[in-house]
Short mmCIF file of C-alpha atoms and ligand atoms in Angstrom, two decimals:
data_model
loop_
_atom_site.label_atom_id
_atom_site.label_comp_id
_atom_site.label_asym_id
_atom_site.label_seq_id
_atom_site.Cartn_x
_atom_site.Cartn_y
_atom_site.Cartn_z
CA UNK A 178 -8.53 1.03 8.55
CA UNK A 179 -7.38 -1.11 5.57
CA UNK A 180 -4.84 -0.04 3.04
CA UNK A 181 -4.12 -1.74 -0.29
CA UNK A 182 -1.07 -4.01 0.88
CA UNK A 183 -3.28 -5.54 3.28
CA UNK A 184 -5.96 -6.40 1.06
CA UNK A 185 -3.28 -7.82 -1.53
CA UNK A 186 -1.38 -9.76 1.23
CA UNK A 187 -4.66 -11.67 1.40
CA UNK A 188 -5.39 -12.22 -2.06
CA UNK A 189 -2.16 -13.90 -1.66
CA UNK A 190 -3.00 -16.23 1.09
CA UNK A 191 -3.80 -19.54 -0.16
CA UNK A 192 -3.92 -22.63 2.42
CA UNK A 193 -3.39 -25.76 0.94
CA UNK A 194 -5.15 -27.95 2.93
CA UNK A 195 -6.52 -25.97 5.95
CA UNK A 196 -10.02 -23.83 5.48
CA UNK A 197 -10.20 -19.99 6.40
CA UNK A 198 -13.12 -18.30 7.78
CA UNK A 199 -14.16 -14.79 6.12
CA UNK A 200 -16.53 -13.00 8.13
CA UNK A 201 -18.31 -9.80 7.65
CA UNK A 202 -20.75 -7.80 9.88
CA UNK A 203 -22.50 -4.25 9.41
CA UNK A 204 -23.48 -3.11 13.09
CA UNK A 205 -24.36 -0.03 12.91
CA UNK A 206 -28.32 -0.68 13.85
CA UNK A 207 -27.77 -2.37 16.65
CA UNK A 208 -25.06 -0.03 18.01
CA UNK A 209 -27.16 0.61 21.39
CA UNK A 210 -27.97 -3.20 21.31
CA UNK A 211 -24.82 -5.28 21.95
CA UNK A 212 -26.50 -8.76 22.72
CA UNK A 213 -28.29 -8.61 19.35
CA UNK A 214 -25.56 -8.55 17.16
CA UNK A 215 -23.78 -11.42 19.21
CA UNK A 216 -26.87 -13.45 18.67
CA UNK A 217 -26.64 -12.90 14.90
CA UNK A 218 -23.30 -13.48 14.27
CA UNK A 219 -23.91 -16.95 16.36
CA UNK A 220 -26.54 -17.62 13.67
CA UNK A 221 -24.52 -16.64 10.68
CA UNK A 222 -21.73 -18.72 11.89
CA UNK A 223 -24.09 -21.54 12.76
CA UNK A 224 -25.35 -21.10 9.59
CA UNK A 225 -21.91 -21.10 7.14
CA UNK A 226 -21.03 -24.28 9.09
CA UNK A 227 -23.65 -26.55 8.41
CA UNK A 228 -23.79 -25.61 4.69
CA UNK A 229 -19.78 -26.08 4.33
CA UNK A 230 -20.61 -29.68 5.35
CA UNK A 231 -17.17 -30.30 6.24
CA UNK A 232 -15.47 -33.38 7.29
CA UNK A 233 -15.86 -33.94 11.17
CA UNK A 234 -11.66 -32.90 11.77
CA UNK A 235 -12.15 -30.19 9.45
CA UNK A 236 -15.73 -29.20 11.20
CA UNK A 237 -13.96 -29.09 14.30
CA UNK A 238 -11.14 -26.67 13.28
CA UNK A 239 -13.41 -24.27 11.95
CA UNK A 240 -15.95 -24.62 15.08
CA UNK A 241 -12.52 -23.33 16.72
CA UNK A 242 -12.19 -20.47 15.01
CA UNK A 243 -15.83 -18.86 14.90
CA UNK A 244 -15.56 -19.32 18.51
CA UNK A 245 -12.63 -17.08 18.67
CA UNK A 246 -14.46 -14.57 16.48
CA UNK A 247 -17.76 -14.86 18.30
CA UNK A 248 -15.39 -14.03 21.46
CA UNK A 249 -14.15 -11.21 19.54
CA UNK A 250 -16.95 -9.86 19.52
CA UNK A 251 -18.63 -10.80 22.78
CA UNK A 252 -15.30 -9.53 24.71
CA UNK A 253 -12.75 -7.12 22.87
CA UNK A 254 -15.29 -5.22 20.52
CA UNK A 255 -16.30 -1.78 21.33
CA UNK A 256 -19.00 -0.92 18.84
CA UNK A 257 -16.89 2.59 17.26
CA UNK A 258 -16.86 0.99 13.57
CA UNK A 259 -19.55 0.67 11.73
CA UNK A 260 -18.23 -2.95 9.87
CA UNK A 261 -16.51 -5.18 10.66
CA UNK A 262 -14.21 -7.56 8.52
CA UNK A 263 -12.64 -10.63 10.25
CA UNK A 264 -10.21 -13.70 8.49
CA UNK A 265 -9.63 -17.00 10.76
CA UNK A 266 -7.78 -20.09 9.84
CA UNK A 267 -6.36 -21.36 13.84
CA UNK A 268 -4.29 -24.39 11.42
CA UNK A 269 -3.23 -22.11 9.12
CA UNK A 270 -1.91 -19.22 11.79
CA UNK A 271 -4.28 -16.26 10.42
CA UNK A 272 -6.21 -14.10 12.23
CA UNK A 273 -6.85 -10.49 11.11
CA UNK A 274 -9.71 -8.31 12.19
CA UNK A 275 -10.37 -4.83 10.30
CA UNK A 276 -12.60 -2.24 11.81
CA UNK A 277 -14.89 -0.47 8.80
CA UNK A 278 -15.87 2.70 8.33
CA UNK A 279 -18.95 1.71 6.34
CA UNK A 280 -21.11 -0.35 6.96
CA UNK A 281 -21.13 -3.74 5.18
CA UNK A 282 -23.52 -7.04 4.30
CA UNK A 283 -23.48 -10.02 6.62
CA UNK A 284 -21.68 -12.94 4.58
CA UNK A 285 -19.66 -15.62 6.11
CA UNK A 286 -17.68 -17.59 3.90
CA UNK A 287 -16.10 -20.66 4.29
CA UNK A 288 -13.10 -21.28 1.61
CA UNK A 289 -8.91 -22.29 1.16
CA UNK A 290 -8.35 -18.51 0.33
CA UNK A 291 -9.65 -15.50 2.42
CA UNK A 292 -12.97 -13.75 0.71
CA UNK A 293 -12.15 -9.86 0.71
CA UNK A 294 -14.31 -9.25 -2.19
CA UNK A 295 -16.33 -6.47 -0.07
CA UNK A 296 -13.22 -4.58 1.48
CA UNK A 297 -12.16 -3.88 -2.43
CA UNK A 298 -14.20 -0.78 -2.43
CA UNK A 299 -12.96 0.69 0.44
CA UNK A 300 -9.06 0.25 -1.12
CA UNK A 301 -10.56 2.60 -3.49
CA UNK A 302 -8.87 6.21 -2.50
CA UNK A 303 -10.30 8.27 -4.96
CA UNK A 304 -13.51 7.96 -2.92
CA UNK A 305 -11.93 7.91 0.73
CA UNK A 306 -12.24 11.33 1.96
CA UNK A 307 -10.23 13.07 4.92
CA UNK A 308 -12.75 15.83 6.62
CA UNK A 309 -11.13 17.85 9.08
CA UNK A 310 -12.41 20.55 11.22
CA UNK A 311 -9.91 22.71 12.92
CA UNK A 312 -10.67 25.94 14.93
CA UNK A 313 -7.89 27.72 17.15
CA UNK A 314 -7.42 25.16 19.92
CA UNK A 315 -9.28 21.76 18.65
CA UNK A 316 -9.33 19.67 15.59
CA UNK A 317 -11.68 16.82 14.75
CA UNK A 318 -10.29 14.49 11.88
CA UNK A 319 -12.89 12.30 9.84
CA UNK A 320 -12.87 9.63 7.44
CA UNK A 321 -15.68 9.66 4.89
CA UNK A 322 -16.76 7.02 2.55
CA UNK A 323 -20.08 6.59 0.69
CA UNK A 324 -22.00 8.77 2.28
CA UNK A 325 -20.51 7.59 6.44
CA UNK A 326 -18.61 9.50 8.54
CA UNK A 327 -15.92 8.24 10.82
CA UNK A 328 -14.40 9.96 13.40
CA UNK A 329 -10.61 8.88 13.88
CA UNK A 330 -10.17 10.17 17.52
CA UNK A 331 -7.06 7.17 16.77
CA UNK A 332 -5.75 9.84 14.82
CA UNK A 333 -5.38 12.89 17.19
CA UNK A 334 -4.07 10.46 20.13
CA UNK A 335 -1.26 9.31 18.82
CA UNK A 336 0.46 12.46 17.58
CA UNK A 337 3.63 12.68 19.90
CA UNK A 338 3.35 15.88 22.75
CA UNK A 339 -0.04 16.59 21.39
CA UNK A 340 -1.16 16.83 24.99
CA UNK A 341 1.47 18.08 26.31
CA UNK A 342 0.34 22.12 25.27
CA UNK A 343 -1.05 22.49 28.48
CA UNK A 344 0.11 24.51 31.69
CA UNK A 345 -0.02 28.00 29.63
CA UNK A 346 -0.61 30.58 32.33
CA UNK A 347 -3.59 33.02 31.00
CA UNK A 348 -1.23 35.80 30.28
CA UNK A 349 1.42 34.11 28.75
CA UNK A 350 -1.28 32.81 26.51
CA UNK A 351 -2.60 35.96 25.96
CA UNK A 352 1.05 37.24 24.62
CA UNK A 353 1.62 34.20 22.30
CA UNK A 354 -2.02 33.55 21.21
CA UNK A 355 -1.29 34.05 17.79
CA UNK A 356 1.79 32.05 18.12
CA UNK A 357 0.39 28.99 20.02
CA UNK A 358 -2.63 28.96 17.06
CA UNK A 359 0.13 29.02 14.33
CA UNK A 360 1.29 26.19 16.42
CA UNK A 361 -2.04 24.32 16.33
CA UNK A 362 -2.63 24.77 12.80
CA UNK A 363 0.32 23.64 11.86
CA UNK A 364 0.77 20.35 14.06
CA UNK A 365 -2.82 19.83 12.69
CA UNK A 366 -1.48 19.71 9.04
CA UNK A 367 1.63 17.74 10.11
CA UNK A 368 -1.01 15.33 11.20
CA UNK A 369 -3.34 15.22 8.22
CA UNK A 370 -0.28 14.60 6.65
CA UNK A 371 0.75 11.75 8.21
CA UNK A 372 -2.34 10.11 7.99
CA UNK A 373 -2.29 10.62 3.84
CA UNK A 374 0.52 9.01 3.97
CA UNK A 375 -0.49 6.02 5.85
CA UNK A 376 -3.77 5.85 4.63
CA UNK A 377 -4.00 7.59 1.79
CA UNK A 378 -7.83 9.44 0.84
CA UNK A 379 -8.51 11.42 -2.66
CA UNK A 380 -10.55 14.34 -1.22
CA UNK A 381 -9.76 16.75 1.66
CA UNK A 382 -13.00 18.60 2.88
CA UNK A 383 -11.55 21.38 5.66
CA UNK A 384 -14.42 22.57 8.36
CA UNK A 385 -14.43 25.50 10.13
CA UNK A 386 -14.74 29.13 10.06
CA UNK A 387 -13.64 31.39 7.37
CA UNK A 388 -10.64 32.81 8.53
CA UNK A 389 -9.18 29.29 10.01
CA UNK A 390 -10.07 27.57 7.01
CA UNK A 391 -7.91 30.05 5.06
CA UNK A 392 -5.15 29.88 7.54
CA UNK A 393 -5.14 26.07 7.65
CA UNK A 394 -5.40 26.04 3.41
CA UNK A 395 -1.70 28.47 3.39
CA UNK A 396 0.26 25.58 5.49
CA UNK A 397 -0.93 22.28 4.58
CA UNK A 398 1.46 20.18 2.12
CA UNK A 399 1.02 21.83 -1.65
CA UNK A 400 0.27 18.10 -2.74
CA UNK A 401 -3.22 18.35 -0.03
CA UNK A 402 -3.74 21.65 -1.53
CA UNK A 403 -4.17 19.95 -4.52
CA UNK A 404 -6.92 17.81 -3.29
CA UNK A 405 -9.17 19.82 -1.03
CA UNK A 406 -12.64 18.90 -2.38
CA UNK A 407 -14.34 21.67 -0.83
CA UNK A 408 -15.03 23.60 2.84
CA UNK A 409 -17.87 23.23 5.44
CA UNK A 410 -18.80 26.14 7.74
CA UNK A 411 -18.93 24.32 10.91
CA UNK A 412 -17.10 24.55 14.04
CA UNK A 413 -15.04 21.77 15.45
CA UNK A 414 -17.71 21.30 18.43
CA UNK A 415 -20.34 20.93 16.01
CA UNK A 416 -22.55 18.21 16.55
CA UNK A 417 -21.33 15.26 14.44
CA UNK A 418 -25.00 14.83 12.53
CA UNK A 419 -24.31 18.50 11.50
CA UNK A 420 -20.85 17.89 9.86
CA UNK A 421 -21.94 14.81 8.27
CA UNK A 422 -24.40 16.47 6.51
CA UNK A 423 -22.55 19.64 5.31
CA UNK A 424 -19.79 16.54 4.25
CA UNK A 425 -22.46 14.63 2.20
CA UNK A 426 -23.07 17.41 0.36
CA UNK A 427 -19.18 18.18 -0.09
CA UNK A 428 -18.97 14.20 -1.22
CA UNK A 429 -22.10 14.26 -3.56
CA UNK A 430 -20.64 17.17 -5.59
CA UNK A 431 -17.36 15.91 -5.78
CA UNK A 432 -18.56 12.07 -6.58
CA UNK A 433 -20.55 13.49 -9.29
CA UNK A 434 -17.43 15.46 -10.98
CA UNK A 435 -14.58 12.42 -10.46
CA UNK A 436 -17.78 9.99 -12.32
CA UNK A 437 -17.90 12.64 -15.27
CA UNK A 438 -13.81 12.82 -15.32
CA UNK A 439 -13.02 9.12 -15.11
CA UNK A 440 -16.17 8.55 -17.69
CA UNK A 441 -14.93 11.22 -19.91
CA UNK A 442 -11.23 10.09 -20.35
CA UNK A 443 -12.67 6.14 -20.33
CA UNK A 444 -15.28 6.92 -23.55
CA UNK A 445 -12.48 8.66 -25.42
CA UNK A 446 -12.85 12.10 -25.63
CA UNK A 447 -9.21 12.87 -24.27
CA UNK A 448 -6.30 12.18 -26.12
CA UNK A 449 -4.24 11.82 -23.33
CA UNK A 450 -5.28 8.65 -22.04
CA UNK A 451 -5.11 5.19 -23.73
CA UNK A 452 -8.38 3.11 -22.85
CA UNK A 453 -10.72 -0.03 -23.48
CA UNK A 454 -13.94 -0.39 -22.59
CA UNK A 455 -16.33 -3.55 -22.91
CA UNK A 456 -15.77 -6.88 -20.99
CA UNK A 457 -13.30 -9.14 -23.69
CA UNK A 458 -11.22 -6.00 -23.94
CA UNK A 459 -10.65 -5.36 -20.63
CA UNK A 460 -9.98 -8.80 -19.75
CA UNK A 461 -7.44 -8.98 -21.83
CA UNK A 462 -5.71 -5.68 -20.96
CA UNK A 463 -5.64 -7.10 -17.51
CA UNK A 464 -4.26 -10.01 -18.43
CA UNK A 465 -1.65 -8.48 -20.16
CA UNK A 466 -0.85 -5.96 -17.13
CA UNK A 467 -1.28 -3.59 -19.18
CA UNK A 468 -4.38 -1.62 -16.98
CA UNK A 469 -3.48 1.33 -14.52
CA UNK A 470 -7.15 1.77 -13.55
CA UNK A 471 -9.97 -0.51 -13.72
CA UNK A 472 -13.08 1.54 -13.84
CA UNK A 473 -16.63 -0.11 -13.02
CA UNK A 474 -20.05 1.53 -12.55
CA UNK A 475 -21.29 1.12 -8.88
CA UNK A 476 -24.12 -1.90 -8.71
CA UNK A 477 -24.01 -2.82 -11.90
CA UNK A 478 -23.36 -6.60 -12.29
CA UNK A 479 -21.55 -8.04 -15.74
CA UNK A 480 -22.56 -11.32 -16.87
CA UNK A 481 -19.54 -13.31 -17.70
CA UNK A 482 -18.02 -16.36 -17.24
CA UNK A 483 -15.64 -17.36 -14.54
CA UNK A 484 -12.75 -19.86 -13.76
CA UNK A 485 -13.90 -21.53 -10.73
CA UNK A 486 -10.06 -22.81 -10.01
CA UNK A 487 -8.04 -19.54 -10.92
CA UNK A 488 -10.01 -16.66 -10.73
CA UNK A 489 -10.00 -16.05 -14.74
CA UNK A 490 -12.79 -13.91 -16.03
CA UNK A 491 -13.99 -14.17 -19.76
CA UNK A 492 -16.91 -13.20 -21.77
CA UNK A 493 -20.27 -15.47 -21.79
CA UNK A 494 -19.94 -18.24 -24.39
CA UNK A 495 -16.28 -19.04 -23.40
CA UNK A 496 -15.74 -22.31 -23.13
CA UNK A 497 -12.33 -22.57 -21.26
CA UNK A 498 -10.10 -20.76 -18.93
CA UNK A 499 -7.66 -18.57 -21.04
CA UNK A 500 -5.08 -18.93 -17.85
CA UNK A 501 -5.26 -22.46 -17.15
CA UNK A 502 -7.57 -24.19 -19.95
CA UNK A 503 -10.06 -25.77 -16.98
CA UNK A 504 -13.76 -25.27 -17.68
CA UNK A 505 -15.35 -22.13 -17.35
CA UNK A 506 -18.74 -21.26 -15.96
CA UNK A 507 -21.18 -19.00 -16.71
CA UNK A 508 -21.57 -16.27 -13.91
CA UNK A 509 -24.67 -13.49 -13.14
CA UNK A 510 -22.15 -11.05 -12.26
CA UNK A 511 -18.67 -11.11 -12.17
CA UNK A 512 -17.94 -7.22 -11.40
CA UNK A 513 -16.49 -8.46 -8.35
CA UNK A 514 -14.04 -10.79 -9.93
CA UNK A 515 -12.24 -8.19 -12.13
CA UNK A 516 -11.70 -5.85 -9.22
CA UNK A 517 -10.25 -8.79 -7.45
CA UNK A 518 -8.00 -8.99 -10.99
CA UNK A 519 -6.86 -5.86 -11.06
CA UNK A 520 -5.84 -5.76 -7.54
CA UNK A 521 -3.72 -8.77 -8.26
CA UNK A 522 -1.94 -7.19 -11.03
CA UNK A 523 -1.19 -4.20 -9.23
CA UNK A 524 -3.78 -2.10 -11.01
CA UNK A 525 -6.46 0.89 -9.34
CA UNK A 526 -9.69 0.25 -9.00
CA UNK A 527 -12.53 3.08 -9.40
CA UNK A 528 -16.36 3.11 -9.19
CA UNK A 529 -18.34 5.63 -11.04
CA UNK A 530 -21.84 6.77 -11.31
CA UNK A 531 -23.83 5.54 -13.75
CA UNK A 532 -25.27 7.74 -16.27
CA UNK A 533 -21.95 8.08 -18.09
CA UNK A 534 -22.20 5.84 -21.26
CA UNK A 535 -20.00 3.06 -20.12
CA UNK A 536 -23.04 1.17 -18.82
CA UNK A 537 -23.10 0.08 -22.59
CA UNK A 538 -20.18 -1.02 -22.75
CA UNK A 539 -21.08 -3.96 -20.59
CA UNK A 540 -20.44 -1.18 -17.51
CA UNK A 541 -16.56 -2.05 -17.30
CA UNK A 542 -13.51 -0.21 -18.80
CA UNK A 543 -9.89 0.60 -18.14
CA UNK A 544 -7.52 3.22 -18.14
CA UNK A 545 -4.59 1.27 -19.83
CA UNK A 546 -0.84 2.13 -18.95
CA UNK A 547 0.39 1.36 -22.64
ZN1 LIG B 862 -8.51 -20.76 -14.86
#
């Protein structure tokens, strides 16, 4: 799974003269079909290739590496993730493969800086949601995003002695039931935990019947308590198309309330926040470092203009690059480049719904720091 450093480490990756591969694959319909995605990946490698029209040295070098991503995926990939995001430069010593839990477009880019465009989303945490489902001796742990379950059996494995509960004779068990579920419930919470802190997810959705829920609620970290999103009633052997369906609804709910919250503070009705919406504004807020949270609305592109040579975003009609005075071109949609923006200047990015009002405001505002 990716976390925000990762993402930023390569934003900062620049080759100077070598060129990186960016690769991205969704796989979850051909999950019972191996050879087929193999075959397409060939293709969209093929494909990238011959339109880079590269230098025959250069050609080579990047033959090189979608060979070693092609035997990625021919060899070492076991299809669990439903994505999957891969950077490749064999010159320039990178090679970093991310596992998604969402699915994702094909695209294959071929470029001196690594495209991560599509895994910007996913840094997202407000919309990353932890389910877990927890009865008296078991506990499943999910990730959730958009609508696609995960399950992190990663998770579970690793905890240190978490296997090691066995070799309880039955009456000994019998005595110390209530003591060994305590047990449970709380190495379960030490582990969700854990993974906030490594991964870090907005929502916590707990599964599982009444009285564990409510158990499981009393011990986990106050700051978790804070951010339980809701409860499904389903038991930890639940089939997985059942959980993902009582979580959908969990996610809908809560995606609907965070949209109307972010929205509301973003269009001004709170007078605790200081905000901008509207493209020129929040340019320049960015610019200035001034934005804590830049807040688009999901699918909906921004016509702008963009610096081809440093990334600078500006409104349509601008004739040069604020940051570095080249020319600057006109762009259908350059959404994508102000989340890549903010992320360089250390700043959130969040997605809403639309339906709030800010599509008017050329669907892009920010929550400002000062
Ligand atoms: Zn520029």
């Amino acid at each position: 799974m990716i976390n925000r450093k990762q993402i930023v480490d390569l934003l900062h990756f620049r080759s100077e003269s070598d060129n990186v591969l960016s690769f991205y694959m969704g796989i979850g319909v051909y999950r019972s079909n191996r050879k087929a995605y193999e075959i397409e990946a060939k293709d969209m490698l093929k494909q990238a290739i011959a339109e880079a029209d590269l230098p025959a040295d250069a050609r080579k070098l990047v033959e090189a590496d979608a060979g070693r991503i092609l035997n990625f995926i021919t060899m070492e990939f076991r299809g669990r993730a439903k994505g999957l995001a891969m950077f490749a430069s064999g010159p320039a010593g990178l090679w970093q493969v991310f596992r998604l839990p969402v699915s994702v477009p094909n695209r294959c880019v071929i470029a001196r800086t690594p495209f991560v465009v599509p895994m910007l989303k996913m840094v997202d945490e407000g919309r990353r949601y932890c389910v877990v489902v927890v009865d008296k001796e078991k506990a499943r742990l999910f990730t959730m995003y958009n609508g696609e379950l995960f399950e992190r059996t990663d998770i579970f494995d690793v905890v240190p002695g978490w296997h090691k509960q066995g070799g309880w004779s039955q009456a000994r068990f019998q005595r110390h039931i209530e003591d060994h579920v305590n047990r449970h419930l709380k190495r379960v919470a030490d582990t969700v935990f854990e993974f906030y802190k490594l991964e870090g997810f907005g929502h916590l959705v707990i599964g599982g019947s009444q009285e564990i829920r409510a158990r499981f609620y009393r011990i986990i970290h106050s700051y978790l308590q804070r951010i339980v999103a809701g409860s499904l009633t389903v038991e930890a052997t639940s089939n997985v198309n059942d959980i993902l369906a009582a979580a959908r609804k969990v996610e809908a709910e809560a995606e609907q309330k965070r949209s109307t919250e972010i929205a509301g503070a973003l269009m001004g009705s709170s007078p605790s926040y200081i905000t901008v919406t509207g493209l020129k504004e929040t340019v320049r807020a960015l610019e200035e470092g001034r934005v804590h949270t830049l807040v688009l609305v999901d699918n909906q592109e921004i016509e702008g203009c963009l610096c081809g040579d440093c990334g600078g975003v500006d409104i349509l009609g601008a004739e040069e690059c604020t940051r570095c005075s080249k020319t600057i071109e006109k762009m259908g949609d350059v959404s994508e480049h102000l989340a890549v923006l903010a992320v360089e200047h250390d700043a959130e990015v969040n997605y809403v719904k639309p339906g709030s009002g800010l599509e008017k405001a050329d669907g892009v505002g920010a929550i400002l720091r000062w």
